[in-house]
């Protein structure tokens, strides 16, 4: 197989690929995500990942495996997207405080030559400590979580915010490396 393309402009996803020592290029996907879904389903997150990869793969004129990924934060079966503003971020973090939620990343790999694809999701459970209003405001002001689902990036949360993580932490960051490695090693002919 030819090149590996990351169909995302996420620096966090690129960092995970670098840690896997993969030689890759970045071509951000032009796919526009619908933001009308509020109830969680695996099909939804997997379709987002697939469409992100497909939009890059179908425009390539050379052989490549294109990676698409989408990460969502879910509590009480409700999807928490990226916050619109500080109040929205506060509301989300308040909702997550003291509770267990789960993070799902759908990963799709599409072969640009024949558009054959594989998709897999990974789920990780995250339990937050009981956060004070001061902790929430501090995090929002200092870490500006407006580009992150659920209003947080687990890799940047200060000590005392997360009680436990069950599953792959790189999934919460945005790309589960074990799942990605498995998909890249599959046959796309």
Tab-separated table of C-alpha atoms in Angstrom:
chain	number	residue	atom	x	y	z
A	1	UNK	CA	0.000	0.000	0.000
A	2	UNK	CA	1.090	3.546	-0.685
A	3	UNK	CA	1.062	6.467	1.656
A	4	UNK	CA	-0.815	6.985	4.895
A	5	UNK	CA	-2.942	10.124	5.017
A	6	UNK	CA	-4.473	11.610	8.155
A	7	UNK	CA	-7.723	13.250	7.100
A	8	UNK	CA	-7.708	15.591	10.087
A	9	UNK	CA	-6.046	18.839	11.134
A	10	UNK	CA	-6.038	17.767	14.801
A	11	UNK	CA	-2.548	18.205	16.273
A	12	UNK	CA	-3.441	15.633	18.947
A	13	UNK	CA	-4.190	12.970	16.307
A	14	UNK	CA	-0.988	13.814	14.428
A	15	UNK	CA	0.996	13.419	17.670
A	16	UNK	CA	-0.455	9.932	18.179
A	17	UNK	CA	0.578	8.917	14.632
A	18	UNK	CA	4.088	10.275	15.274
A	19	UNK	CA	4.323	8.196	18.464
A	20	UNK	CA	3.484	5.127	16.345
A	21	UNK	CA	6.431	6.032	14.073
A	22	UNK	CA	4.167	6.167	11.039
A	23	UNK	CA	5.207	8.074	7.943
A	24	UNK	CA	2.106	10.100	7.050
A	25	UNK	CA	0.795	13.248	5.435
A	26	UNK	CA	-2.012	15.472	6.654
A	27	UNK	CA	-4.859	16.380	4.306
A	28	UNK	CA	-7.749	17.805	6.345
A	29	UNK	CA	-11.123	16.457	5.279
A	30	UNK	CA	-13.612	18.813	3.632
A	31	UNK	CA	-16.504	16.808	5.082
A	32	UNK	CA	-18.893	19.056	7.004
A	33	UNK	CA	-20.197	17.319	10.109
A	34	UNK	CA	-23.920	17.533	10.792
A	35	UNK	CA	-24.510	18.789	14.326
A	36	UNK	CA	-28.111	17.664	14.603
A	37	UNK	CA	-27.498	14.402	16.448
A	38	UNK	CA	-27.867	14.604	20.219
A	39	UNK	CA	-28.548	10.952	21.089
A	40	UNK	CA	-25.576	8.593	20.990
A	41	UNK	CA	-25.189	5.682	18.595
A	42	UNK	CA	-22.095	3.862	17.373
A	43	UNK	CA	-23.374	4.145	13.794
A	44	UNK	CA	-23.348	7.930	14.087
A	45	UNK	CA	-19.721	8.266	15.204
A	46	UNK	CA	-18.536	5.601	12.751
A	47	UNK	CA	-20.320	7.327	9.848
A	48	UNK	CA	-18.636	10.620	10.738
A	49	UNK	CA	-15.213	8.936	10.720
A	50	UNK	CA	-15.971	7.150	7.439
A	51	UNK	CA	-17.160	10.299	5.680
A	52	UNK	CA	-14.117	12.261	6.843
A	53	UNK	CA	-11.814	9.608	5.351
A	54	UNK	CA	-13.899	9.130	2.194
A	55	UNK	CA	-13.914	12.848	1.337
A	56	UNK	CA	-10.107	12.791	1.256
A	57	UNK	CA	-9.692	9.349	-0.378
A	58	UNK	CA	-11.979	9.985	-3.349
A	59	UNK	CA	-9.971	13.084	-4.353
A	60	UNK	CA	-6.548	11.391	-4.300
A	61	UNK	CA	-4.875	10.405	-7.555
A	62	UNK	CA	-2.383	8.029	-5.918
A	63	UNK	CA	-2.612	4.924	-3.699
A	64	UNK	CA	-3.030	5.692	-0.004
A	65	UNK	CA	-4.775	4.584	3.132
A	66	UNK	CA	-6.751	7.523	4.494
A	67	UNK	CA	-7.529	7.714	8.214
A	68	UNK	CA	-10.688	9.431	9.384
A	69	UNK	CA	-11.629	9.748	13.040
A	70	UNK	CA	-14.319	11.322	15.155
A	71	UNK	CA	-14.407	11.501	18.941
A	72	UNK	CA	-17.524	12.136	20.980
A	73	UNK	CA	-18.180	12.490	24.692
A	74	UNK	CA	-21.382	10.889	25.994
A	75	UNK	CA	-23.172	11.209	29.327
A	76	UNK	CA	-26.651	9.810	30.024
A	77	UNK	CA	-26.774	8.758	26.330
A	78	UNK	CA	-26.463	12.450	25.333
A	79	UNK	CA	-23.661	13.638	23.045
A	80	UNK	CA	-21.606	16.554	24.344
A	81	UNK	CA	-20.083	18.351	21.376
A	82	UNK	CA	-17.655	21.256	21.321
A	83	UNK	CA	-18.781	24.146	23.524
A	84	UNK	CA	-20.083	27.317	21.873
A	85	UNK	CA	-18.827	29.645	24.605
A	86	UNK	CA	-17.618	29.811	28.223
A	87	UNK	CA	-21.106	29.234	29.655
A	88	UNK	CA	-21.600	26.165	27.474
A	89	UNK	CA	-18.184	24.831	28.546
A	90	UNK	CA	-19.069	25.460	32.200
A	91	UNK	CA	-22.415	23.642	31.816
A	92	UNK	CA	-20.738	20.603	30.246
A	93	UNK	CA	-18.004	20.350	32.864
A	94	UNK	CA	-20.596	20.788	35.630
A	95	UNK	CA	-22.591	17.930	34.058
A	96	UNK	CA	-19.482	15.681	34.006
A	97	UNK	CA	-18.438	16.585	37.571
A	98	UNK	CA	-18.517	13.620	39.951
A	99	UNK	CA	-19.860	11.261	37.295
A	100	UNK	CA	-18.686	8.609	34.868
A	101	UNK	CA	-19.102	9.310	31.175
A	102	UNK	CA	-17.736	7.575	28.124
A	103	UNK	CA	-15.728	8.689	25.142
A	104	UNK	CA	-16.061	6.959	21.786
A	105	UNK	CA	-13.733	7.392	18.840
A	106	UNK	CA	-14.794	5.988	15.520
A	107	UNK	CA	-11.830	5.271	13.254
A	108	UNK	CA	-12.174	4.567	9.541
A	109	UNK	CA	-9.485	3.661	7.029
A	110	UNK	CA	-10.306	4.012	3.321
A	111	UNK	CA	-8.172	2.756	0.417
A	112	UNK	CA	-7.998	5.588	-2.151
A	113	UNK	CA	-7.630	3.150	-5.076
A	114	UNK	CA	-10.834	1.151	-4.640
A	115	UNK	CA	-12.588	2.970	-1.753
A	116	UNK	CA	-12.703	-0.237	0.285
A	117	UNK	CA	-12.830	0.565	3.965
A	118	UNK	CA	-12.811	-0.726	7.518
A	119	UNK	CA	-14.316	0.986	10.561
A	120	UNK	CA	-13.998	0.325	14.262
A	121	UNK	CA	-14.993	2.170	17.430
A	122	UNK	CA	-13.246	2.279	20.775
A	123	UNK	CA	-14.912	3.206	24.070
A	124	UNK	CA	-13.187	4.518	27.195
A	125	UNK	CA	-14.877	5.345	30.509
A	126	UNK	CA	-13.792	8.472	32.372
A	127	UNK	CA	-14.834	9.375	35.914
A	128	UNK	CA	-14.381	12.982	37.025
A	129	UNK	CA	-13.819	14.078	40.595
A	130	UNK	CA	-16.429	16.401	42.112
A	131	UNK	CA	-15.244	19.664	40.553
A	132	UNK	CA	-15.696	22.989	42.305
A	133	UNK	CA	-16.880	26.024	40.351
A	134	UNK	CA	-13.397	27.453	40.888
A	135	UNK	CA	-11.781	24.400	39.260
A	136	UNK	CA	-14.160	24.603	36.303
A	137	UNK	CA	-13.593	28.335	35.752
A	138	UNK	CA	-9.826	27.910	36.152
A	139	UNK	CA	-9.749	25.182	33.517
A	140	UNK	CA	-11.883	27.139	31.021
A	141	UNK	CA	-9.841	30.336	31.448
A	142	UNK	CA	-6.424	28.687	31.274
A	143	UNK	CA	-6.951	25.865	28.776
A	144	UNK	CA	-9.593	27.303	26.400
A	145	UNK	CA	-11.347	23.977	25.661
A	146	UNK	CA	-13.518	25.314	22.826
A	147	UNK	CA	-12.171	22.901	20.194
A	148	UNK	CA	-12.739	19.806	22.308
A	149	UNK	CA	-15.775	17.562	22.621
A	150	UNK	CA	-17.162	17.648	26.144
A	151	UNK	CA	-15.164	20.842	26.877
A	152	UNK	CA	-11.981	19.113	27.987
A	153	UNK	CA	-8.738	17.583	26.819
A	154	UNK	CA	-7.751	14.788	29.187
A	155	UNK	CA	-4.049	15.256	28.443
A	156	UNK	CA	-4.154	18.814	29.806
A	157	UNK	CA	-6.454	18.445	32.825
A	158	UNK	CA	-4.646	19.403	36.043
A	159	UNK	CA	-4.273	16.882	38.880
A	160	UNK	CA	-7.442	16.452	40.898
A	161	UNK	CA	-9.891	16.591	37.984
A	162	UNK	CA	-10.064	12.932	36.916
A	163	UNK	CA	-10.744	10.118	39.363
A	164	UNK	CA	-10.155	7.217	36.956
A	165	UNK	CA	-9.894	6.191	33.326
A	166	UNK	CA	-10.980	2.721	32.207
A	167	UNK	CA	-9.679	1.940	28.738
A	168	UNK	CA	-7.308	3.568	26.286
A	169	UNK	CA	-6.389	7.127	27.227
A	170	UNK	CA	-5.274	7.897	23.648
A	171	UNK	CA	-8.883	7.181	22.645
A	172	UNK	CA	-9.971	10.068	24.880
A	173	UNK	CA	-7.253	12.243	23.311
A	174	UNK	CA	-8.743	11.493	19.893
A	175	UNK	CA	-7.206	8.421	18.254
A	176	UNK	CA	-6.904	4.944	19.814
A	177	UNK	CA	-3.524	3.702	18.630
A	178	UNK	CA	-4.276	0.008	19.147
A	179	UNK	CA	-7.433	0.243	17.018
A	180	UNK	CA	-5.640	2.276	14.365
A	181	UNK	CA	-2.750	-0.210	14.147
A	182	UNK	CA	-5.232	-3.075	13.778
A	183	UNK	CA	-7.081	-1.265	10.960
A	184	UNK	CA	-3.894	-0.297	9.099
A	185	UNK	CA	-2.783	-3.947	9.108
A	186	UNK	CA	-5.977	-5.203	7.454
A	187	UNK	CA	-6.330	-6.103	3.772
A	188	UNK	CA	-7.890	-3.401	1.564
A	189	UNK	CA	-7.601	-5.147	-1.824
